[in-house]
Amino acid sequence: MKGKFYRMTGLMLLMALLAGTCAGCGGEYIGMSGKGVVSGGGVSGQAVSGGAVKPAGKDRSKKYTYCNERNLYYIGYDSKAVECNRQTGEERILQMEVDAICYVDADWLYYLTYIGDEINSRDQIWRVPVRKEQQWKVDESAAEMILEKDLGGSGQYIDYWCNGSYIIFVGDTEESNSLLQMYNIRKKQYDPAEDTEVWNILALVEDRVIFDGEKGLGEKKFGAEPVNWFHEMEKELFLDVYTLDTEKDEFFWGECKSGQKHPVLWRYRLKDGEKKKIADEDQIRQFLEKKGLLDDCEVAADHEISIWGVFVQEGTFYVLIHIVGGGGFVGEEDTPPLCNNNVVISKELGSSGEWRWEEEINEHLHNPESEQKIFRKIGRQGEIDCIYRSRGNVVALAEGICLMYLEHTGAKKNQYASYDLHTREFKWLTEKDAEVYLQYYDRYNCSDGNLGSYYLMYSLPNNY
């Protein structure tokens, strides 16, 4: 139904860090990269080989980007595409040259290749058919190129999106390098470009694309309709986090001022254009104060609240909140350590209900008091003394599973763990556990960038 993919070149150091420090481990945004990682994450496809994904309830593969009813597709450390049976875990290494996987449905697998050098280069988007009569395997011998983009020698990076009907990107023309380009796959031609500046594509659904640009947040339905700018954003505001409820086609986002300050959460229904504010910082702060979460470090009034992830599961809206307070800079007198805490709150979307404390998830995020020691970290502005009230992050929410990346104190390493929202089972994961695959299903299940190197250092109370 929708899709986004990245050709990643700058996360190899992070991959090495995670591969070397995690047993079975691994929003900036999520995509299946040519280097085998999720943007913001750090697990290669091969690191989880052999696992079988068993979705809870009805199969929602038509709503996901990188899998169909039978198979999930990703790229391993050796830059080879992998076809993984979601039920059995059986894997097949594909031999075709692939830089990034774009989109998968019941009929086709779309992928990107990059050709050329610094002087003459181009992107090519190909597709191969899915042969249902051959156990849903893709037929590599029947690959066909559907779009070629000449990049010249500019070294230009283009972020392509695909939904099986259109290929969408923000590309250059003679007039502008920020125009929305929409290539109709069936007609083999571009739709007329909109004369408006677009910065980033945020979501792609069956009948439209959502983006941010010069006037705020906008949507463009395929066809002749003009851009609908459904949310204006003042110049000092920034898009912070976002997600798409793929079941109901509702778009959620958080905006904030520079430095992730003063967050506001919004909801937009695509079917009727209704927009509603879900919460602002004052409401979130009041809830956290009632829970006693702003009482530590003797600087309650100075606590900063940031939104690190938003998720939607089964009609519930989940928010991953990062709370930080204190000073911590080494050498400053009478400065308390920098206190870090990650917590999850939620509310039902079908009512005007109050915020709810996610007891079990937060219990597993919580860093035991015995482990809340002062750690000295090297930050962006120098050495900082830190205390961690939590021991990691929520990475994804999908198929009724909360996937976390935590410090495993007993094992002295950082490791994936899962919590089942239905059975309430918590378990540490190995490289062969099915839950690790869930972050690969779709970008909308995942938190925004909190496994990037900066967030990784500040999310975990160690340097494993």
CSV table of C-alpha atoms in Angstrom, one decimal:
chain,number,residue,atom,x,y,z
A,1,MET,CA,0.0,0.0,0.0
A,2,LYS,CA,2.9,2.3,0.6
A,3,GLY,CA,6.6,2.3,0.8
A,4,LYS,CA,9.8,4.0,1.4
A,5,PHE,CA,13.4,2.9,1.2
A,6,TYR,CA,16.9,4.3,1.8
A,7,ARG,CA,20.3,3.7,0.2
A,8,MET,CA,22.4,4.1,3.3
A,9,THR,CA,26.1,4.8,3.3
A,10,GLY,CA,26.8,6.5,6.6
A,11,LEU,CA,25.8,3.9,9.2
A,12,MET,CA,28.6,1.4,8.9
A,13,LEU,CA,30.3,2.5,12.1
A,14,LEU,CA,27.1,2.1,14.0
A,15,MET,CA,26.6,-1.3,12.5
A,16,ALA,CA,30.0,-2.4,13.6
A,17,LEU,CA,29.3,-1.0,17.1
A,18,LEU,CA,26.0,-2.9,17.4
A,19,ALA,CA,27.3,-6.1,15.9
A,20,GLY,CA,30.2,-6.2,18.2
A,21,THR,CA,28.3,-5.3,21.4
A,22,CYS,CA,24.9,-7.0,21.1
A,23,ALA,CA,23.9,-10.6,21.2
A,24,GLY,CA,21.3,-11.1,18.6
A,25,CYS,CA,20.7,-7.4,18.2
A,26,GLY,CA,20.7,-4.7,16.1
A,27,GLY,CA,11.3,7.3,12.5
A,28,GLU,CA,16.2,9.3,10.8
A,29,TYR,CA,13.4,7.3,9.2
A,30,ILE,CA,12.8,3.7,8.6
A,31,GLY,CA,13.6,1.9,5.4
A,32,MET,CA,15.2,-1.3,4.1
A,33,SER,CA,18.7,-0.1,3.3
A,34,GLY,CA,21.4,-1.3,1.0
A,35,LYS,CA,23.6,-2.0,4.0
A,36,GLY,CA,21.3,-4.3,5.8
A,37,VAL,CA,20.1,-2.0,8.5
A,38,VAL,CA,17.0,-0.1,9.4
A,39,SER,CA,17.7,3.6,9.4
A,40,GLY,CA,18.1,4.4,13.0
A,41,GLY,CA,18.6,0.7,13.8
A,42,GLY,CA,21.5,-1.7,13.7
A,43,VAL,CA,20.7,-5.3,12.9
A,44,SER,CA,21.6,-6.9,9.7
A,45,GLY,CA,19.3,-9.3,8.0
A,46,GLN,CA,21.7,-12.1,8.4
A,47,ALA,CA,22.0,-11.6,12.1
A,48,VAL,CA,18.5,-12.8,12.5
A,49,SER,CA,18.5,-15.6,9.9
A,50,GLY,CA,16.5,-18.7,10.7
A,51,GLY,CA,13.7,-16.9,12.6
A,52,ALA,CA,10.1,-17.3,11.6
A,53,VAL,CA,7.6,-14.5,12.0
A,54,LYS,CA,4.2,-15.6,13.2
A,55,PRO,CA,1.8,-12.6,13.0
A,56,ALA,CA,-0.9,-12.3,15.6
A,57,GLY,CA,-4.5,-12.4,14.3
A,58,LYS,CA,-5.3,-11.5,10.7
A,59,ASP,CA,-2.5,-11.1,8.2
A,60,ARG,CA,-1.8,-7.4,7.5
A,61,SER,CA,0.8,-7.8,4.9
A,62,LYS,CA,-1.1,-5.7,2.4
A,63,LYS,CA,-0.5,-2.8,4.8
A,64,TYR,CA,3.2,-3.4,5.1
A,65,THR,CA,6.0,-2.2,2.8
A,66,TYR,CA,8.6,-5.0,2.8
A,67,CYS,CA,6.6,-8.2,3.0
A,68,ASN,CA,3.6,-10.0,1.3
A,69,GLU,CA,1.5,-12.8,2.6
A,70,ARG,CA,4.3,-15.3,2.3
A,71,ASN,CA,7.7,-13.6,2.4
A,72,LEU,CA,9.7,-10.8,4.0
A,73,TYR,CA,12.5,-9.1,2.0
A,74,TYR,CA,15.6,-7.4,3.4
A,75,ILE,CA,19.3,-7.0,2.6
A,76,GLY,CA,22.1,-8.6,4.6
A,77,TYR,CA,25.6,-7.5,5.5
A,78,ASP,CA,26.9,-8.9,2.2
A,79,SER,CA,24.6,-6.5,0.3
A,80,LYS,CA,22.6,-9.4,-1.0
A,81,ALA,CA,18.8,-9.4,-1.0
A,82,VAL,CA,17.2,-12.1,1.1
A,83,GLU,CA,13.8,-13.7,0.7
A,84,CYS,CA,12.6,-15.0,4.0
A,85,ASN,CA,9.5,-17.2,4.5
A,86,ARG,CA,7.5,-15.5,7.3
A,87,GLN,CA,6.1,-18.8,8.5
A,88,THR,CA,9.0,-21.2,8.4
A,89,GLY,CA,12.0,-18.9,8.5
A,90,GLU,CA,13.5,-20.5,5.4
A,91,GLU,CA,15.8,-18.0,3.6
A,92,ARG,CA,16.9,-17.7,0.0
A,93,ILE,CA,19.7,-15.4,-1.1
A,94,LEU,CA,18.9,-13.5,-4.3
A,95,GLN,CA,21.6,-13.0,-6.8
A,96,MET,CA,20.4,-9.8,-8.5
A,97,GLU,CA,22.2,-6.6,-7.8
A,98,VAL,CA,20.2,-4.6,-5.2
A,99,ASP,CA,21.1,-1.3,-3.4
A,100,ALA,CA,17.7,-1.0,-1.6
A,101,ILE,CA,14.4,-2.7,-1.5
A,102,CYS,CA,11.6,-0.4,-2.3
A,103,TYR,CA,8.3,-2.2,-2.0
A,104,VAL,CA,6.7,-5.7,-2.0
A,105,ASP,CA,3.2,-6.9,-2.7
A,106,ALA,CA,1.6,-10.1,-3.9
A,107,ASP,CA,2.7,-9.6,-7.5
A,108,TRP,CA,6.0,-7.7,-7.5
A,109,LEU,CA,9.2,-6.9,-5.7
A,110,TYR,CA,10.5,-3.4,-6.5
A,111,TYR,CA,14.1,-2.5,-5.9
A,112,LEU,CA,16.8,0.1,-6.6
A,113,THR,CA,20.2,-0.2,-8.2
A,114,TYR,CA,22.9,2.6,-8.4
A,115,ILE,CA,25.1,2.6,-11.5
A,116,GLY,CA,28.1,4.7,-12.4
A,117,ASP,CA,30.8,6.8,-10.8
A,118,GLU,CA,31.4,10.4,-9.6
A,119,ILE,CA,31.4,11.6,-13.2
A,120,ASN,CA,28.4,9.8,-14.6
A,121,SER,CA,25.8,8.1,-12.4
A,122,ARG,CA,22.2,7.1,-12.4
A,123,ASP,CA,19.5,5.4,-10.3
A,124,GLN,CA,17.5,2.5,-11.8
A,125,ILE,CA,14.3,1.1,-10.3
A,126,TRP,CA,13.5,-2.5,-11.3
A,127,ARG,CA,10.9,-5.0,-10.4
A,128,VAL,CA,10.7,-8.8,-10.5
A,129,PRO,CA,7.5,-10.9,-10.4
A,130,VAL,CA,6.3,-13.0,-7.5
A,131,ARG,CA,5.5,-16.5,-8.7
A,132,LYS,CA,2.7,-17.8,-6.5
A,133,GLU,CA,2.8,-21.1,-8.2
A,134,GLN,CA,6.4,-21.5,-7.2
A,135,GLN,CA,5.9,-21.0,-3.4
A,136,TRP,CA,5.7,-17.2,-3.8
A,137,LYS,CA,9.3,-16.9,-4.9
A,138,VAL,CA,10.5,-14.0,-7.0
A,139,ASP,CA,11.6,-14.8,-10.5
A,140,GLU,CA,15.0,-13.1,-10.9
A,141,SER,CA,15.2,-14.0,-14.6
A,142,ALA,CA,12.1,-11.8,-15.4
A,143,ALA,CA,13.5,-8.5,-14.0
A,144,GLU,CA,12.4,-5.4,-15.8
A,145,MET,CA,13.6,-1.8,-15.4
A,146,ILE,CA,10.7,0.6,-14.9
A,147,LEU,CA,12.5,3.9,-14.2
A,148,GLU,CA,15.9,5.4,-14.7
A,149,LYS,CA,17.1,8.7,-13.2
A,150,ASP,CA,20.2,10.4,-14.5
A,151,LEU,CA,22.2,11.9,-11.6
A,152,GLY,CA,25.1,13.2,-13.7
A,153,GLY,CA,28.2,13.8,-11.6
A,154,SER,CA,26.5,15.7,-8.8
A,155,GLY,CA,26.5,12.9,-6.3
A,156,GLN,CA,22.9,13.7,-5.8
A,157,TYR,CA,21.0,11.5,-3.3
A,158,ILE,CA,17.3,10.9,-4.0
A,159,ASP,CA,14.9,9.3,-1.6
A,160,TYR,CA,12.4,7.2,-3.6
A,161,TRP,CA,9.0,6.0,-2.4
A,162,CYS,CA,6.8,3.4,-4.1
A,163,ASN,CA,3.4,1.8,-3.6
A,164,GLY,CA,3.2,-0.4,-6.7
A,165,SER,CA,1.3,2.2,-8.7
A,166,TYR,CA,3.5,5.2,-8.3
A,167,ILE,CA,7.2,6.0,-7.7
A,168,ILE,CA,7.4,9.3,-5.7
A,169,PHE,CA,10.4,11.4,-5.0
A,170,VAL,CA,11.5,15.0,-4.4
A,171,GLY,CA,13.7,15.7,-7.5
A,172,ASP,CA,15.3,18.3,-9.5
A,173,THR,CA,14.0,20.0,-12.6
A,174,GLU,CA,15.3,22.9,-14.6
A,175,GLU,CA,13.3,25.2,-12.3
A,176,SER,CA,13.8,23.7,-8.9
A,177,ASN,CA,15.4,20.8,-7.0
A,178,SER,CA,12.4,20.6,-4.5
A,179,LEU,CA,9.5,19.7,-6.7
A,180,LEU,CA,7.3,16.6,-6.0
A,181,GLN,CA,7.9,14.1,-8.8
A,182,MET,CA,5.2,11.4,-9.3
A,183,TYR,CA,5.9,8.7,-11.9
A,184,ASN,CA,2.9,6.6,-12.9
A,185,ILE,CA,4.1,3.1,-13.4
A,186,ARG,CA,1.2,1.9,-15.5
A,187,LYS,CA,1.2,4.9,-17.8
A,188,LYS,CA,5.0,5.0,-17.9
A,189,GLN,CA,5.0,8.8,-17.5
A,190,TYR,CA,5.2,11.6,-14.9
A,191,ASP,CA,2.2,13.4,-13.6
A,192,PRO,CA,2.5,17.2,-13.9
A,193,ALA,CA,4.8,18.5,-11.2
A,194,GLU,CA,3.3,20.8,-8.5
A,195,ASP,CA,4.7,24.3,-8.4
A,196,THR,CA,5.4,24.2,-4.7
A,197,GLU,CA,8.5,23.5,-2.6
A,198,VAL,CA,8.5,20.1,-0.9
A,199,TRP,CA,11.1,19.1,1.6
A,200,ASN,CA,10.5,15.5,2.7
A,201,ILE,CA,8.0,12.8,1.9
A,202,LEU,CA,6.4,11.5,5.0
A,203,ALA,CA,3.9,8.8,4.0
A,204,LEU,CA,2.5,7.2,0.9
A,205,VAL,CA,-0.9,5.5,0.8
A,206,GLU,CA,-3.0,4.1,-2.0
A,207,ASP,CA,-4.5,7.4,-3.2
A,208,ARG,CA,-2.1,10.1,-2.0
A,209,VAL,CA,1.3,11.2,-0.7
A,210,ILE,CA,1.9,13.2,2.5
A,211,PHE,CA,4.9,15.5,2.8
A,212,ASP,CA,6.2,18.6,4.5
A,213,GLY,CA,7.3,21.7,2.7
A,214,GLU,CA,7.3,25.5,2.5
A,215,LYS,CA,3.7,25.9,3.8
A,216,GLY,CA,3.7,23.1,6.5
A,217,LEU,CA,2.2,19.6,6.1
A,218,GLY,CA,0.5,18.8,2.8
A,219,GLU,CA,-1.1,16.0,0.9
A,220,LYS,CA,-1.4,15.4,-2.9
A,221,LYS,CA,-4.0,13.0,-4.2
A,222,PHE,CA,-3.1,11.2,-7.4
A,223,GLY,CA,-4.9,12.8,-10.3
A,224,ALA,CA,-5.7,16.4,-11.0
A,225,GLU,CA,-6.4,17.7,-7.5
A,226,PRO,CA,-4.1,20.4,-6.2
A,227,VAL,CA,-2.0,20.1,-3.0
A,228,ASN,CA,-4.0,20.4,0.2
A,229,TRP,CA,-1.9,22.0,2.9
A,230,PHE,CA,-3.8,20.6,5.9
A,231,HIS,CA,-1.5,22.0,8.7
A,232,GLU,CA,0.5,25.2,8.7
A,233,MET,CA,3.7,25.3,10.7
A,234,GLU,CA,5.3,28.5,11.9
A,235,LYS,CA,8.9,29.0,11.0
A,236,GLU,CA,10.2,28.2,14.5
A,237,LEU,CA,8.4,24.9,14.6
A,238,PHE,CA,9.9,21.6,13.4
A,239,LEU,CA,8.4,18.2,12.6
A,240,ASP,CA,9.6,15.9,15.3
A,241,VAL,CA,8.1,12.5,15.0
A,242,TYR,CA,5.4,10.9,13.0
A,243,THR,CA,3.6,7.7,12.1
A,244,LEU,CA,0.8,6.3,10.0
A,245,ASP,CA,-2.0,4.1,11.3
A,246,THR,CA,-2.0,1.8,8.2
A,247,GLU,CA,-5.3,0.1,9.3
A,248,LYS,CA,-7.3,3.3,9.4
A,249,ASP,CA,-5.2,5.6,7.3
A,250,GLU,CA,-4.7,8.2,10.0
A,251,PHE,CA,-1.5,10.3,10.2
A,252,PHE,CA,0.0,11.3,13.5
A,253,TRP,CA,2.8,13.7,14.2
A,254,GLY,CA,4.6,15.7,16.8
A,255,GLU,CA,5.9,19.2,16.3
A,256,CYS,CA,8.2,21.1,18.5
A,257,LYS,CA,10.4,24.1,18.8
A,258,SER,CA,14.2,24.0,18.2
A,259,GLY,CA,15.9,21.6,20.5
A,260,GLN,CA,12.8,19.3,20.8
A,261,LYS,CA,11.2,21.7,23.2
A,262,HIS,CA,7.4,22.2,23.8
A,263,PRO,CA,6.1,19.2,21.8
A,264,VAL,CA,2.5,19.1,20.5
A,265,LEU,CA,0.9,15.9,19.2
A,266,TRP,CA,-1.6,15.9,16.3
A,267,ARG,CA,-3.9,13.5,14.5
A,268,TYR,CA,-5.2,13.8,10.9
A,269,ARG,CA,-7.8,11.5,9.4
A,270,LEU,CA,-7.3,11.0,5.7
A,271,LYS,CA,-10.8,9.9,4.8
A,272,ASP,CA,-12.5,13.1,5.9
A,273,GLY,CA,-9.7,15.6,6.6
A,274,GLU,CA,-10.5,16.0,10.3
A,275,LYS,CA,-7.5,17.3,12.3
A,276,LYS,CA,-7.3,17.2,16.0
A,277,LYS,CA,-4.7,18.1,18.7
A,278,ILE,CA,-4.1,15.1,20.9
A,279,ALA,CA,-1.9,16.7,23.6
A,280,ASP,CA,0.6,19.4,24.3
A,281,GLU,CA,3.5,19.7,26.7
A,282,ASP,CA,1.5,21.0,29.5
A,283,GLN,CA,-0.9,18.1,29.5
A,284,ILE,CA,1.9,15.6,29.2
A,285,ARG,CA,3.9,17.3,32.0
A,286,GLN,CA,0.9,17.3,34.3
A,287,PHE,CA,0.5,13.6,33.8
A,288,LEU,CA,4.2,12.9,34.5
A,289,GLU,CA,4.1,15.1,37.6
A,290,LYS,CA,1.2,13.1,39.0
A,291,LYS,CA,3.3,9.9,38.5
A,292,GLY,CA,6.2,11.6,40.4
A,293,LEU,CA,8.5,11.4,37.4
A,294,LEU,CA,9.7,15.0,37.6
A,295,ASP,CA,10.8,14.9,41.2
A,296,ASP,CA,14.4,13.6,40.8
A,297,CYS,CA,17.6,15.5,40.5
A,298,GLU,CA,16.2,18.4,42.4
A,299,VAL,CA,15.4,20.2,39.2
A,300,ALA,CA,11.8,19.3,38.5
A,301,ALA,CA,11.0,22.7,37.1
A,302,ASP,CA,13.8,22.4,34.6
A,303,HIS,CA,13.0,19.0,33.2
A,304,GLU,CA,12.8,18.9,29.4
A,305,ILE,CA,10.3,16.6,27.8
A,306,SER,CA,10.9,15.2,24.3
A,307,ILE,CA,8.9,12.8,22.1
A,308,TRP,CA,11.1,10.1,20.8
A,309,GLY,CA,8.5,7.9,19.2
A,310,VAL,CA,4.8,7.6,18.4
A,311,PHE,CA,3.1,4.3,17.6
A,312,VAL,CA,-0.4,3.0,16.9
A,313,GLN,CA,-1.6,-0.5,17.7
A,314,GLU,CA,-5.1,-1.8,17.8
A,315,GLY,CA,-6.8,1.5,18.3
A,316,THR,CA,-4.3,2.7,21.0
A,317,PHE,CA,-1.9,5.6,20.6
A,318,TYR,CA,1.5,5.1,22.3
A,319,VAL,CA,4.1,7.8,23.0
A,320,LEU,CA,7.7,7.2,23.9
A,321,ILE,CA,8.8,10.1,26.1
A,322,HIS,CA,12.4,11.1,26.9
A,323,ILE,CA,12.7,13.1,30.2
A,324,VAL,CA,16.0,14.8,31.0
A,325,GLY,CA,16.9,17.1,33.9
A,326,GLY,CA,19.9,18.4,35.7
A,327,GLY,CA,23.2,19.6,34.6
A,328,GLY,CA,26.0,17.1,34.7
A,329,PHE,CA,28.8,19.0,33.0
A,330,VAL,CA,32.1,18.0,34.6
A,331,GLY,CA,33.9,20.9,36.3
A,332,GLU,CA,30.7,22.9,37.2
A,333,GLU,CA,30.3,23.3,40.9
A,334,ASP,CA,27.1,22.1,42.7
A,335,THR,CA,25.7,20.7,39.4
A,336,PRO,CA,23.6,17.6,39.8
A,337,PRO,CA,24.1,14.7,37.3
A,338,LEU,CA,22.0,14.7,34.2
A,339,CYS,CA,19.0,12.4,34.8
A,340,ASN,CA,17.7,10.4,31.8
A,341,ASN,CA,14.4,8.5,31.7
A,342,ASN,CA,12.4,7.0,28.9
A,343,VAL,CA,8.8,6.1,29.6
A,344,VAL,CA,5.7,5.1,27.5
A,345,ILE,CA,2.2,6.5,28.0
A,346,SER,CA,-0.9,5.8,25.9
A,347,LYS,CA,-4.5,6.6,25.3
A,348,GLU,CA,-7.4,5.1,23.4
A,349,LEU,CA,-8.1,6.8,20.1
A,350,GLY,CA,-11.8,5.9,19.9
A,351,SER,CA,-12.7,8.2,22.9
A,352,SER,CA,-11.6,11.3,24.7
A,353,GLY,CA,-10.0,9.2,27.4
A,354,GLU,CA,-7.2,10.2,29.7
A,355,TRP,CA,-3.6,9.3,29.3
A,356,ARG,CA,-2.7,5.9,30.6
A,357,TRP,CA,0.6,4.7,32.2
A,358,GLU,CA,1.9,1.6,30.4
A,359,GLU,CA,2.8,-0.3,33.6
A,360,GLU,CA,4.3,-3.4,32.1
A,361,ILE,CA,6.3,-1.7,29.4
A,362,ASN,CA,7.7,0.8,31.8
A,363,GLU,CA,8.5,-1.9,34.3
A,364,HIS,CA,10.8,-3.4,31.7
A,365,LEU,CA,12.2,-0.1,30.6
A,366,HIS,CA,13.0,0.8,34.2
A,367,ASN,CA,16.6,0.6,35.3
A,368,PRO,CA,16.8,-1.1,38.7
A,369,GLU,CA,17.7,1.3,41.6
A,370,SER,CA,20.8,-0.8,42.3
A,371,GLU,CA,22.1,-0.1,38.8
A,372,GLN,CA,21.3,3.7,38.8
A,373,LYS,CA,24.9,4.8,39.2
A,374,ILE,CA,26.7,7.8,37.8
A,375,PHE,CA,28.2,7.3,34.4
A,376,ARG,CA,30.5,9.8,32.8
A,377,LYS,CA,29.8,10.2,29.1
A,378,ILE,CA,31.4,12.3,26.4
A,379,GLY,CA,28.6,14.4,24.9
A,380,ARG,CA,28.3,17.1,22.3
A,381,GLN,CA,29.4,19.8,24.7
A,382,GLY,CA,31.9,17.9,26.7
A,383,GLU,CA,32.0,15.3,29.5
A,384,ILE,CA,28.7,14.8,31.4
A,385,ASP,CA,27.9,12.9,34.6
A,386,CYS,CA,24.6,11.0,34.0
A,387,ILE,CA,22.2,8.8,35.9
A,388,TYR,CA,19.8,6.6,34.0
A,389,ARG,CA,16.3,5.8,35.4
A,390,SER,CA,15.6,3.7,32.3
A,391,ARG,CA,17.8,1.1,30.7
A,392,GLY,CA,16.9,1.5,27.0
A,393,ASN,CA,14.3,2.3,24.4
A,394,VAL,CA,11.2,1.1,22.6
A,395,VAL,CA,12.2,0.3,19.1
A,396,ALA,CA,9.0,-0.8,17.5
A,397,LEU,CA,5.4,-1.8,18.1
A,398,ALA,CA,4.0,-4.3,15.6
A,399,GLU,CA,1.7,-7.3,15.6
A,400,GLY,CA,0.9,-6.9,19.3
A,401,ILE,CA,4.6,-7.0,20.2
A,402,CYS,CA,6.6,-4.2,21.9
A,403,LEU,CA,10.2,-4.5,20.7
A,404,MET,CA,12.8,-2.9,23.0
A,405,TYR,CA,16.5,-2.4,23.0
A,406,LEU,CA,17.8,-2.6,26.6
A,407,GLU,CA,20.8,-3.1,28.8
A,408,HIS,CA,20.8,-6.7,30.0
A,409,THR,CA,22.6,-6.1,33.3
A,410,GLY,CA,23.1,-9.8,34.2
A,411,ALA,CA,24.6,-10.6,30.8
A,412,LYS,CA,26.6,-7.3,30.7
A,413,LYS,CA,25.5,-6.4,27.2
A,414,ASN,CA,22.8,-4.5,25.3
A,415,GLN,CA,20.2,-6.8,23.8
A,416,TYR,CA,16.8,-6.9,22.1
A,417,ALA,CA,13.8,-7.9,24.2
A,418,SER,CA,10.1,-8.2,23.5
A,419,TYR,CA,6.9,-7.8,25.4
A,420,ASP,CA,3.7,-9.3,24.2
A,421,LEU,CA,0.8,-6.9,24.7
A,422,HIS,CA,-1.7,-9.8,24.8
A,423,THR,CA,0.0,-12.5,26.8
A,424,ARG,CA,2.2,-10.1,28.8
A,425,GLU,CA,5.2,-12.3,28.2
A,426,PHE,CA,8.6,-10.6,28.4
A,427,LYS,CA,11.7,-12.3,27.0
A,428,TRP,CA,15.2,-11.6,25.9
A,429,LEU,CA,15.8,-12.2,22.2
A,430,THR,CA,18.5,-14.0,20.3
A,431,GLU,CA,19.4,-13.6,16.7
A,432,LYS,CA,16.9,-16.4,15.8
A,433,ASP,CA,13.8,-15.0,17.5
A,434,ALA,CA,11.0,-13.9,15.2
A,435,GLU,CA,10.3,-10.7,17.0
A,436,VAL,CA,13.5,-9.1,15.8
A,437,TYR,CA,12.0,-9.1,12.3
A,438,LEU,CA,9.1,-6.9,13.2
A,439,GLN,CA,11.0,-3.7,12.8
A,440,TYR,CA,11.6,-4.7,9.1
A,441,TYR,CA,7.9,-5.1,8.3
A,442,ASP,CA,7.3,-1.4,7.9
A,443,ARG,CA,8.7,2.0,8.8
A,444,TYR,CA,5.6,3.2,10.5
A,445,ASN,CA,6.0,0.6,13.3
A,446,CYS,CA,9.2,2.1,14.5
A,447,SER,CA,10.4,5.0,16.7
A,448,ASP,CA,12.2,7.9,15.1
A,449,GLY,CA,16.0,7.5,15.1
A,450,ASN,CA,16.5,6.5,18.7
A,451,LEU,CA,19.0,3.8,17.7
A,452,GLY,CA,21.2,6.3,15.9
A,453,SER,CA,24.6,6.7,17.4
A,454,TYR,CA,23.8,9.9,19.4
A,455,TYR,CA,20.5,8.5,20.8
A,456,LEU,CA,22.2,5.1,21.5
A,457,MET,CA,24.8,6.7,23.7
A,458,TYR,CA,22.3,8.7,25.7
A,459,SER,CA,19.6,6.0,25.9
A,460,LEU,CA,21.7,3.3,27.6
A,461,PRO,CA,23.5,3.5,30.9
A,462,ASN,CA,26.7,1.9,29.7
A,463,ASN,CA,29.1,1.7,26.9
A,464,TYR,CA,28.9,-2.0,25.9
